[in-house]
Short mmCIF file of C-alpha atoms in Angstrom, two decimals:
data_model
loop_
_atom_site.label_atom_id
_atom_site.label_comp_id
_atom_site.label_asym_id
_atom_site.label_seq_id
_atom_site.Cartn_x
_atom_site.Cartn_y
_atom_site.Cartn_z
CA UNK A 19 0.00 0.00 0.00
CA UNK A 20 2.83 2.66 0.99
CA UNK A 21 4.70 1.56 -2.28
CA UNK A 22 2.08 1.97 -4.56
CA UNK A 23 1.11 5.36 -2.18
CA UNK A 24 4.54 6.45 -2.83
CA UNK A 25 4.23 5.65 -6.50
CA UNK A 26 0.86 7.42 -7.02
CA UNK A 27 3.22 11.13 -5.79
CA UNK A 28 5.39 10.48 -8.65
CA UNK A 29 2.93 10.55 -11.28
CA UNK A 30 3.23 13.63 -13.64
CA UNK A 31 0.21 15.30 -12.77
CA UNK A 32 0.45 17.92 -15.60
CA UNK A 33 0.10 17.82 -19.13
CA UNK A 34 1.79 20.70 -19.60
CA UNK A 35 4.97 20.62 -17.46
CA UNK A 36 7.47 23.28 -16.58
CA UNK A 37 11.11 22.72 -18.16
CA UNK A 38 12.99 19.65 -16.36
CA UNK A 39 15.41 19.41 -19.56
CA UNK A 40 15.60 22.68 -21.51
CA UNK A 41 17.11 21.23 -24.20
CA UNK A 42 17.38 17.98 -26.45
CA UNK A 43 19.46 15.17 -25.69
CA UNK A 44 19.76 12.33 -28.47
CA UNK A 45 21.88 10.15 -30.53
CA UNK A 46 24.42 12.71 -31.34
CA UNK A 47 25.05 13.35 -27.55
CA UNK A 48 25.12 9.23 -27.34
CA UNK A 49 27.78 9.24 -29.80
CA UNK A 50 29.99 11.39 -28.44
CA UNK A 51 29.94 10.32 -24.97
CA UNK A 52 31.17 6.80 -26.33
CA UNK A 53 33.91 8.88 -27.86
CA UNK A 54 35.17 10.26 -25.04
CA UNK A 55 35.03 7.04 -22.64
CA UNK A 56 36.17 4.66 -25.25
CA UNK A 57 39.57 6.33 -25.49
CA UNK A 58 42.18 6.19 -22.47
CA UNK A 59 42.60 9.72 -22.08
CA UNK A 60 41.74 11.09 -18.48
CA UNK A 61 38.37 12.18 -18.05
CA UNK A 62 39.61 15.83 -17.19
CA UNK A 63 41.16 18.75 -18.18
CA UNK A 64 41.75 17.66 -21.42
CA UNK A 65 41.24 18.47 -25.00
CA UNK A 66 37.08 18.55 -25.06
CA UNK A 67 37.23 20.88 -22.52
CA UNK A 68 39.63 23.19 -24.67
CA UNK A 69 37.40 22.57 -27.76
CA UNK A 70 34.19 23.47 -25.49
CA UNK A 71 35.74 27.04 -24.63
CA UNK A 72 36.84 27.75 -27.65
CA UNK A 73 33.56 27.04 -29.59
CA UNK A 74 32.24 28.92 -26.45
CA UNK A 75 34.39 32.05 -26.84
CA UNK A 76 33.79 32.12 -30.49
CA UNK A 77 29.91 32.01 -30.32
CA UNK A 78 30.05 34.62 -27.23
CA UNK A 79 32.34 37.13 -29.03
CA UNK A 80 34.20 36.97 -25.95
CA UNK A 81 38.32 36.39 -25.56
CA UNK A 82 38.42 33.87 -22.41
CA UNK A 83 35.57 31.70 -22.16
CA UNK A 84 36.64 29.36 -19.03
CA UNK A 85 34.37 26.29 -18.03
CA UNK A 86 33.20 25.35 -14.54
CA UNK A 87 31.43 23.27 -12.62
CA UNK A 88 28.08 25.45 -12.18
CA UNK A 89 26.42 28.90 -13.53
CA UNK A 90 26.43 29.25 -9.06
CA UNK A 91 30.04 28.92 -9.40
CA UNK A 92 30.73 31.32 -12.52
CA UNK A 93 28.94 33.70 -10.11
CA UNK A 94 31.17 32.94 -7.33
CA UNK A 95 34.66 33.15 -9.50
CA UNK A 96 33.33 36.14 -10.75
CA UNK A 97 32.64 38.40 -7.38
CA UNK A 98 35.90 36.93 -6.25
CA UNK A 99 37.57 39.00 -8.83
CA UNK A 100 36.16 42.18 -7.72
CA UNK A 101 37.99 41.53 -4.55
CA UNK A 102 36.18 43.61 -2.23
CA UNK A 103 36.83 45.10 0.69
CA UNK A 104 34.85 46.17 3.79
CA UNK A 105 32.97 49.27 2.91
CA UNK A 106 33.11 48.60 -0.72
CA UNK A 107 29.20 48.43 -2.77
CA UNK A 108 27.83 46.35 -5.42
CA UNK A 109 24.44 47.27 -6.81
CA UNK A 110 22.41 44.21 -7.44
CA UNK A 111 18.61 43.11 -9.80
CA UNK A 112 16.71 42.47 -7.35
CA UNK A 113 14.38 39.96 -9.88
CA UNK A 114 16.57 37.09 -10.40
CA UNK A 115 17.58 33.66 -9.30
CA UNK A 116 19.56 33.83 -5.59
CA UNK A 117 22.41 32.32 -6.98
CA UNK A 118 23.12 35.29 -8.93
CA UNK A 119 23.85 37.47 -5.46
CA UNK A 120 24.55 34.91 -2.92
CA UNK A 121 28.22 34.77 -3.09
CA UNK A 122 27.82 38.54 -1.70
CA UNK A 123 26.34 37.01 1.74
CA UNK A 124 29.99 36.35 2.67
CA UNK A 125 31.30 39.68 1.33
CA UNK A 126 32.34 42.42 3.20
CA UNK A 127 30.55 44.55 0.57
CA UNK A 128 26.90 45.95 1.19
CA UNK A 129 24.32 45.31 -1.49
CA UNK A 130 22.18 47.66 -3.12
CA UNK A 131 18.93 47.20 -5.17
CA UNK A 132 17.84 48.12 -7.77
CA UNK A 133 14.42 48.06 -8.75
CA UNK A 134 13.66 46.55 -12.35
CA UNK A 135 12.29 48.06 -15.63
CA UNK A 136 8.70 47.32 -15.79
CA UNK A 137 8.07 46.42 -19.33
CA UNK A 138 11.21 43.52 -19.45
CA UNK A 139 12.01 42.67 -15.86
CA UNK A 140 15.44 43.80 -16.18
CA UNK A 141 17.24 45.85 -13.94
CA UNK A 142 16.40 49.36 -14.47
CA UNK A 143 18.89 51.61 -16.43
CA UNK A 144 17.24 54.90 -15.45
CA UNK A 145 17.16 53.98 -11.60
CA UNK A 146 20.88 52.77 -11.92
CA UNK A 147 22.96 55.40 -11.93
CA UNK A 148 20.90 57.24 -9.06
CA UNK A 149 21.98 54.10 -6.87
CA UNK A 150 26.19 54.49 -7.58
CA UNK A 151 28.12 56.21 -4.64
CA UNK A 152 32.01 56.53 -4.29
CA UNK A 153 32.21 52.76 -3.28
CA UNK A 154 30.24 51.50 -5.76
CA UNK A 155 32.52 48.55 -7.41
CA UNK A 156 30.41 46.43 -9.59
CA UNK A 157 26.75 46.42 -10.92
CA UNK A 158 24.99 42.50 -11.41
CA UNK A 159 22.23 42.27 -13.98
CA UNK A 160 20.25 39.54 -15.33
CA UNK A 161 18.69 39.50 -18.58
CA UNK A 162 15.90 37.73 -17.60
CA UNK A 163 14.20 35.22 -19.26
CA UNK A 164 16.28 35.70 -22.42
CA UNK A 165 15.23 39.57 -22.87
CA UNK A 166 18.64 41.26 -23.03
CA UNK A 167 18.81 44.63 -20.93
CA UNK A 168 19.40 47.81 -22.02
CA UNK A 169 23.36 47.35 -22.02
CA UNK A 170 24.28 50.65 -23.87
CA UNK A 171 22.78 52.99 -21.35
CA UNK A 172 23.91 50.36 -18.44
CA UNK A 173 27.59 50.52 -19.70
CA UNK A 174 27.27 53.90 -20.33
CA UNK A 175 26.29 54.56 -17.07
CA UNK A 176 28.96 52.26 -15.47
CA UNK A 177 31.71 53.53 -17.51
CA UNK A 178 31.17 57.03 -16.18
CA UNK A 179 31.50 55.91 -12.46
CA UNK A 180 34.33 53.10 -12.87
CA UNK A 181 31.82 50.42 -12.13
CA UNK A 182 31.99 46.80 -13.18
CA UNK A 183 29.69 45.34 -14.73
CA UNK A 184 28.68 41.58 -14.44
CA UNK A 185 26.61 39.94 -16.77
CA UNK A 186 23.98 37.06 -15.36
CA UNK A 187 23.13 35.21 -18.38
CA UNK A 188 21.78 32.11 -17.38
CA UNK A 189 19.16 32.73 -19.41
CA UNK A 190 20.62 34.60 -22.62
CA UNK A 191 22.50 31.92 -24.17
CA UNK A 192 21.02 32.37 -27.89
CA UNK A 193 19.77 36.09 -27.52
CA UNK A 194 21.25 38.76 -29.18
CA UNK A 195 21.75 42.58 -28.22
CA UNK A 196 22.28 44.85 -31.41
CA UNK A 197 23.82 42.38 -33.40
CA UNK A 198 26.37 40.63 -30.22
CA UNK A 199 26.10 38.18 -27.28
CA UNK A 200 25.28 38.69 -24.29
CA UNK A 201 28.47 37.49 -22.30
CA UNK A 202 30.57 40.33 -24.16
CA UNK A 203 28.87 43.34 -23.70
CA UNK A 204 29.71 44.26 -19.90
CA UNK A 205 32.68 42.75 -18.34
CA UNK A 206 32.41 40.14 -17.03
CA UNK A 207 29.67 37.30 -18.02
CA UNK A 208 28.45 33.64 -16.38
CA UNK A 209 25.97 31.13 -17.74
CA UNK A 210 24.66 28.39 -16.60
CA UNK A 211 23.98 24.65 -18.35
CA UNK A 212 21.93 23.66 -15.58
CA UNK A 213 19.30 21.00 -16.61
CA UNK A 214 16.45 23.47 -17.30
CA UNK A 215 18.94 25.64 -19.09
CA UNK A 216 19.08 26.36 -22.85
CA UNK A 217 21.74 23.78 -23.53
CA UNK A 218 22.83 21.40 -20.44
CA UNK A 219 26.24 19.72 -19.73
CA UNK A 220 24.64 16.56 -18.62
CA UNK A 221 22.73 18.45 -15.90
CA UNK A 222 25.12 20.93 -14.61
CA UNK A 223 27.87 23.08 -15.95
CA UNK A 224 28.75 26.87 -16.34
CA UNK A 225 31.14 29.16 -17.90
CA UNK A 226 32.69 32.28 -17.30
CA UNK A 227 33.80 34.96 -20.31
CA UNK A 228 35.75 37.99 -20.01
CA UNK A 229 38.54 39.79 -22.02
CA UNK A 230 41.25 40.15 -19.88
CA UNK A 231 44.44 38.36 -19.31
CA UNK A 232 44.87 38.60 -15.78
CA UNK A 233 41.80 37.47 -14.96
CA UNK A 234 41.85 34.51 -16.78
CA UNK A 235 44.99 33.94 -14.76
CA UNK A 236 43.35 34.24 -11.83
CA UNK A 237 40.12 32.22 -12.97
CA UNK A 238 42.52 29.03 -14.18
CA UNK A 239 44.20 28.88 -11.33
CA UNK A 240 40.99 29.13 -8.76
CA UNK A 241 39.07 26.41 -10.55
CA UNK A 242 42.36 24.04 -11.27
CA UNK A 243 42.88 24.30 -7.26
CA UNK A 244 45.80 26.28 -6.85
CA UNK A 245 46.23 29.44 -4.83
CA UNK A 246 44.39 32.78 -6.04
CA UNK A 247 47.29 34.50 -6.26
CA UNK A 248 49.35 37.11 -8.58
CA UNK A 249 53.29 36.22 -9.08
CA UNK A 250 56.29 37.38 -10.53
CA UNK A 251 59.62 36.93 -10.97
CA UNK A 252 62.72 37.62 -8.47
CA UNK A 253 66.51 37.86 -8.67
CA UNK A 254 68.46 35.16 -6.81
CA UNK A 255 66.41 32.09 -5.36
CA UNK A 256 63.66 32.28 -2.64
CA UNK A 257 65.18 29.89 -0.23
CA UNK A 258 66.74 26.47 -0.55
CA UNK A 259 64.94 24.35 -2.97
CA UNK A 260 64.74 20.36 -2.17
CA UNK A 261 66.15 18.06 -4.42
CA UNK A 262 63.50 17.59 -7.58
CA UNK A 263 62.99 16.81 -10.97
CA UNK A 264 62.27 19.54 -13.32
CA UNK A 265 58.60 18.49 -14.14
CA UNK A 266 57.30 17.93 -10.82
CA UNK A 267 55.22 20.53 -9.66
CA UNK A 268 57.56 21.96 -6.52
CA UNK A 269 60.56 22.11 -8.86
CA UNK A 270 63.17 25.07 -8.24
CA UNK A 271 61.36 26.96 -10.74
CA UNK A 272 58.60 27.72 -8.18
CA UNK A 273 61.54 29.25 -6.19
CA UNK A 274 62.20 31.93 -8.94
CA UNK A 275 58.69 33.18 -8.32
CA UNK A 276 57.89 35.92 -5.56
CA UNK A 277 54.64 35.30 -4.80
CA UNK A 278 52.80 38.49 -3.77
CA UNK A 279 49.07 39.66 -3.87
CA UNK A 280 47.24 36.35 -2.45
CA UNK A 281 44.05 36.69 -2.93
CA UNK A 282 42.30 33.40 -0.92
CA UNK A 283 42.40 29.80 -2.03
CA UNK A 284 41.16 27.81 -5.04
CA UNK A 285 38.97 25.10 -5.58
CA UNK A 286 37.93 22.38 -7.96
CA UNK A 287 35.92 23.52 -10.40
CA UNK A 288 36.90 21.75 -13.51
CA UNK A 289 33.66 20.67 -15.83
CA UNK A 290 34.50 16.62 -16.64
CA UNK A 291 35.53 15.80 -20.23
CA UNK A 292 32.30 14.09 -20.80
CA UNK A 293 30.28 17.32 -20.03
CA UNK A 294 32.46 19.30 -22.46
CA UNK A 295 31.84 17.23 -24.85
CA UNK A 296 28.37 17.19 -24.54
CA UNK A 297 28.32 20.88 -24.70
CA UNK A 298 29.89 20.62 -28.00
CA UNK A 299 27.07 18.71 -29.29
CA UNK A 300 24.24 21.33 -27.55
CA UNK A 301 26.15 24.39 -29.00
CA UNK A 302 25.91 22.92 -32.44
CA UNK A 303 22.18 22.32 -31.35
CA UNK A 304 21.46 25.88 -29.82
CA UNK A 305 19.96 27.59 -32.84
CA UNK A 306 17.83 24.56 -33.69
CA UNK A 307 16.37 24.33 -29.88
CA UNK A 308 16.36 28.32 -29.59
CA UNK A 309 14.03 28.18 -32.81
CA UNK A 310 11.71 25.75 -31.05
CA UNK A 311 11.44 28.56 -28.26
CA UNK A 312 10.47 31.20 -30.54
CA UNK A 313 7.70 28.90 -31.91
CA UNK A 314 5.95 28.19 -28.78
CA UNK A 315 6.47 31.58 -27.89
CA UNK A 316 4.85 33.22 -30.98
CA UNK A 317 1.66 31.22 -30.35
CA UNK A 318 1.77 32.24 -26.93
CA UNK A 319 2.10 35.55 -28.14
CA UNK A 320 -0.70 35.08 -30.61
CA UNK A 321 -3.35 33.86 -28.02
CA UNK A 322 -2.38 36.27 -25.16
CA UNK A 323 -2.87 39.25 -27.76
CA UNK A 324 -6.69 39.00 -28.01
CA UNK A 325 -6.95 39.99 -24.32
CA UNK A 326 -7.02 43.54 -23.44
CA UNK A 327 -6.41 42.44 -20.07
CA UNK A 328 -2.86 41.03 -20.83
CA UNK A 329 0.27 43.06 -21.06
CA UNK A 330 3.27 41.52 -23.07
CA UNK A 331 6.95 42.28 -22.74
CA UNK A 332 8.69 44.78 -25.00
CA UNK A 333 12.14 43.36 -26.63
CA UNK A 334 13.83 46.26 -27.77
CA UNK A 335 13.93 46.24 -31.73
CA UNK A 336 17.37 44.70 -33.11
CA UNK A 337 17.52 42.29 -30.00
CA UNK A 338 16.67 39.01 -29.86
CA UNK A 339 14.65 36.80 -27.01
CA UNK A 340 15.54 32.96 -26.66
CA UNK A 341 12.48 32.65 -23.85
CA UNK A 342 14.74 30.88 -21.69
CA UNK A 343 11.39 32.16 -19.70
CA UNK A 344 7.89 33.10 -21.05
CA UNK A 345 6.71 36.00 -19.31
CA UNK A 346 3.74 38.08 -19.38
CA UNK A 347 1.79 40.60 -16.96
CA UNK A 348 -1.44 40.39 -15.93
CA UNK A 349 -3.01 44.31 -15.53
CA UNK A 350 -6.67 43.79 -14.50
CA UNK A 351 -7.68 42.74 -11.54
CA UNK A 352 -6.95 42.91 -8.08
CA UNK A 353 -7.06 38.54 -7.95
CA UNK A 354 -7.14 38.11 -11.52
CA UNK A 355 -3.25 36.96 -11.82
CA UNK A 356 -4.17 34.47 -8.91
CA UNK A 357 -7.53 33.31 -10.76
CA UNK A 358 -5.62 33.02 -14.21
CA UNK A 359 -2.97 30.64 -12.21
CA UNK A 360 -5.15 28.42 -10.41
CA UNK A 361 -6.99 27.86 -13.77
CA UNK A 362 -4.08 26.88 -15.48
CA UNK A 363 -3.22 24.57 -12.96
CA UNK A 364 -6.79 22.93 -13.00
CA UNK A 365 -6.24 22.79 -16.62
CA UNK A 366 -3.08 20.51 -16.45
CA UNK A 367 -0.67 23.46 -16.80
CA UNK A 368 2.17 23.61 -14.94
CA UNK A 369 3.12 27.14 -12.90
CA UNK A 370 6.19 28.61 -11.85
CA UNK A 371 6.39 32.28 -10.73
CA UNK A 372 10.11 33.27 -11.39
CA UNK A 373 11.39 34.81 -9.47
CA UNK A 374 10.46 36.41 -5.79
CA UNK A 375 12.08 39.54 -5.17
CA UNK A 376 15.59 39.00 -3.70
CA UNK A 377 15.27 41.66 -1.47
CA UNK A 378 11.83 40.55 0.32
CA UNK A 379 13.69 37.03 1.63
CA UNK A 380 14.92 36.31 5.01
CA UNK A 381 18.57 36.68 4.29
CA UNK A 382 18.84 39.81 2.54
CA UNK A 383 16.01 41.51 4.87
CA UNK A 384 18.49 40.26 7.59
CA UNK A 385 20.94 42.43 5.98
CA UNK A 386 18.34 45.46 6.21
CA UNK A 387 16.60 44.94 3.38
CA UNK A 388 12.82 45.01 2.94
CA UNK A 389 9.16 46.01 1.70
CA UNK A 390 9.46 49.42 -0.55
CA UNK A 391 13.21 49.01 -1.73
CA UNK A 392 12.25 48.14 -5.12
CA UNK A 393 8.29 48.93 -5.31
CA UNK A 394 7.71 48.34 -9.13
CA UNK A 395 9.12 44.63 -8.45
CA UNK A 396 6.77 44.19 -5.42
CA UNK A 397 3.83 45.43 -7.11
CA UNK A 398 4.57 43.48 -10.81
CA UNK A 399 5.50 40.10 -8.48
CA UNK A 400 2.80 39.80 -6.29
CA UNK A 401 -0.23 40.69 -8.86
CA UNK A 402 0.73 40.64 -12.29
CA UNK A 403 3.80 38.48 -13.16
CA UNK A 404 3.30 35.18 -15.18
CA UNK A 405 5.15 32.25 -16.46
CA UNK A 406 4.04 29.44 -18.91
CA UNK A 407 6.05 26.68 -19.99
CA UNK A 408 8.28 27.26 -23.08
CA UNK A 409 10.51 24.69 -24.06
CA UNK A 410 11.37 22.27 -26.91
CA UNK A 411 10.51 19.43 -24.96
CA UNK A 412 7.35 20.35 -25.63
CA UNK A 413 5.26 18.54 -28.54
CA UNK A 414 3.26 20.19 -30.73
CA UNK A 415 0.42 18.51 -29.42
CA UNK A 416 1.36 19.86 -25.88
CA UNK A 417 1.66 23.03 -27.18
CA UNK A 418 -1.76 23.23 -28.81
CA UNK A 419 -3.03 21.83 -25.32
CA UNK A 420 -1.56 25.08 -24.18
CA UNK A 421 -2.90 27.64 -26.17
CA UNK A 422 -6.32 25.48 -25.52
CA UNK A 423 -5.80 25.51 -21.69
CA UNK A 424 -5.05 29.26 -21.67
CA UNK A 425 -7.81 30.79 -24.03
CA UNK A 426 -10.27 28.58 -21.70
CA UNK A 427 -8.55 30.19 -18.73
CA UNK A 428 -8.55 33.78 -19.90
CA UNK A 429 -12.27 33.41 -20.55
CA UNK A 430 -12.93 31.99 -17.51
CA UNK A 431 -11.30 34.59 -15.99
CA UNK A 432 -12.08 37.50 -17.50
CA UNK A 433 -15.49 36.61 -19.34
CA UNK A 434 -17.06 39.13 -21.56
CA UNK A 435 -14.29 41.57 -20.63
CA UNK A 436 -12.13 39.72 -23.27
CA UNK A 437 -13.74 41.56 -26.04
CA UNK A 438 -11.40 40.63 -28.92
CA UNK A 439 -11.88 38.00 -31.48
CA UNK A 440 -9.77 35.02 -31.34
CA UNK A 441 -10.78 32.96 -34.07
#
């Protein structure tokens, strides 16, 4: 009885699910993972990891392009090469994932919101500036859902004040600002190829791109486990070297070196050979499943249009989306967001509100944060923000469930009031 109990919780209850896999795995990615193990190379640090980057960098537009273990840990390498000190400021979106600000809860630095742009979700260019003081080190954005933010006027902005900025594009990989990638338009950019993500490294991954030398220096070194640290060489030898071989690691060559400007320790972050060569495979795949997006989202878009009631995002002309997330606003209606969910749900759709205000949870209002930092977030969040699922896992017969599910809950909803055709 408890098995079969246990068995009945696992059931997919929705027709229409929210993205597990936001991407398409298949023979190809078969085929080259029996590459990879059927050769006795290690299974690290090795030659599909240097193809992934590359084919990485290239796409991005970026110079370095260094893989890690998770989009979490991009974010972390990332702050870590601000390397801030107490009193020091980094303005933050507050509409985003945690992971994209969490590496701050053990920084000296104090965290400022900013509130978002109401018609994309992204952080808000005009409010930005406004927000910068003398400490101010480094601004994080996300472009959220896929909907690239307004990066001239944010670099602009940032360039004026000698603020970094750090791009959060876990969800931009396949959108396009102005004819580039996001990833190479501030300076510093992470992804993410999470399972849910537009292309996944067998579940998890990340990567990290930048343009500078030094930093990819620094960012080699943290994720290979060595010591975050800057070095240089010295006349005469730093003390007595033991006896050693000239390749091992501690040879006297490590003796030449004065090593100066430690900045903490390193880790292991190194993505595994098999997961770089899977992401070979997705990137070749990206425009393909990127397409799919765009489908479902155009007949989204289609359905959602006959509603006066419904409010859709505005993607700047010249950019382009990949609906990593579909997103639309709900303007009528004190309960009507609440009625159009619950709906859905009884309709086999599967909801996901992303994502609560950062500054609203317990550990950044136990920082001093709180309610009326960021008041167009509070008010779009809490009664007009939607999500519906957009991926190419989808079929096209769970897709036309979709657009089914949601005219019937729109007209539910909002009755007569929906006054346009949609024939």
């Amino acid at each position: 009885m408890l098995v079969n109990e246990a068995a009945e919780t696992v059931k997919p209850r929705y027709q229409i699910p929210s993205a597990r896999r936001g991407s398409v795995v298949d023979e190809e990615e078969f085929t080259v993972l029996r590459t990879v193990l059927q050769n006795d190379l290690a299974l690290t640090a090795g030659p599909w990891r240097d193809r992934f980057e590359t084919q990485f960098a290239a796409y991005t537009g970026s110079r370095y392009a260094l893989s890690v273990t998770s989009g979490t840990v991009a974010l972390e390498i990332a702050i870590r090469l601000l390397d801030l000190q107490p009193g020091d400021e980094v303005i933050a979106t507050t509409q985003t994932f945690q992971a994209s600000i969490q590496p701050l809860l053990d920084s000296p630095a104090l965290v400022r919101f900013c509130d978002i742009d109401p018609e994309t979700l992204n952080l808000d260019a005009r409010k930005f500036e406004a927000l910068i003081t003398s400490r101010t080190r480094a601004v994080i954005l996300v472009h959220y859902g896929g909907n690239p933010a307004d990066m001239a006027e944010i670099c602009a902005v940032a360039a004026r004040h000698d603020v970094l900025v750090i791009e959060d594009c876990a969800h931009a990989l396949g959108s396009g600002y102005r004819g580039r990638r996001p990833g190479s338009l501030g300076d510093i950019g992470t992804f993410s190829f999470h399972s849910s993500k537009n292309i996944t490294t067998l579940g998890e991954g990340g990567m990290i791109t930048f343009d500078r030398d030094d930093w990819a220096v620094r960012v080699d070194r943290i994720r290979s486990n060595e010591v975050d640290m800057v070095s240089g060489p010295v006349s005469g030898i730093l003390g007595s070297p033991p006896e050693t071989l000239p390749w091992m690691k501690f040879s006297e060559a490590v003796y030449r070196e004065s090593f100066t400007g430690i900045h903490g320790a390193g880790t292991n972050a190194t993505l595994s050979e098999v997961a770089c060569a899977v992401g070979t495979v997705q990137m070749r795949k990206l425009p393909a499943l990127v397409r799919r997006r765009r489908e479902i989202a155009a007949k989204l878009d289609e359905v959602l249009g006959g509603y006066p009631q419904i409010r859709l995002p505005l993607v700047e002309p010249g950019n382009e989306h990949s609906y990593h997330l579909y997103t639309f606003f709900v303007t009528e209606g004190d309960d009507a967001r609440h009625a159009l969910v619950r709906a859905l749900d009884h309709r086999g759709v599967e909801i996901q509100l992303r994502y609560f205000p950062l500054h609203l949870t317990p550990e950044w209002q136990s920082r001093g944060h709180g309610p009326g930092e960021c008041p167009t977030a509070e008010r779009i969040w809490f009664s007009e923000h939607m999500n519906l699922p957009c991926h190419p896992n989808l079929t096209d017969t769970q897709v036309a469930l979709l657009c089914s599910a949601l005219r019937s809950s729109l007209n539910e909803v909002f009755g007569r009031r929906a006054v346009l055709s949609h024939s």
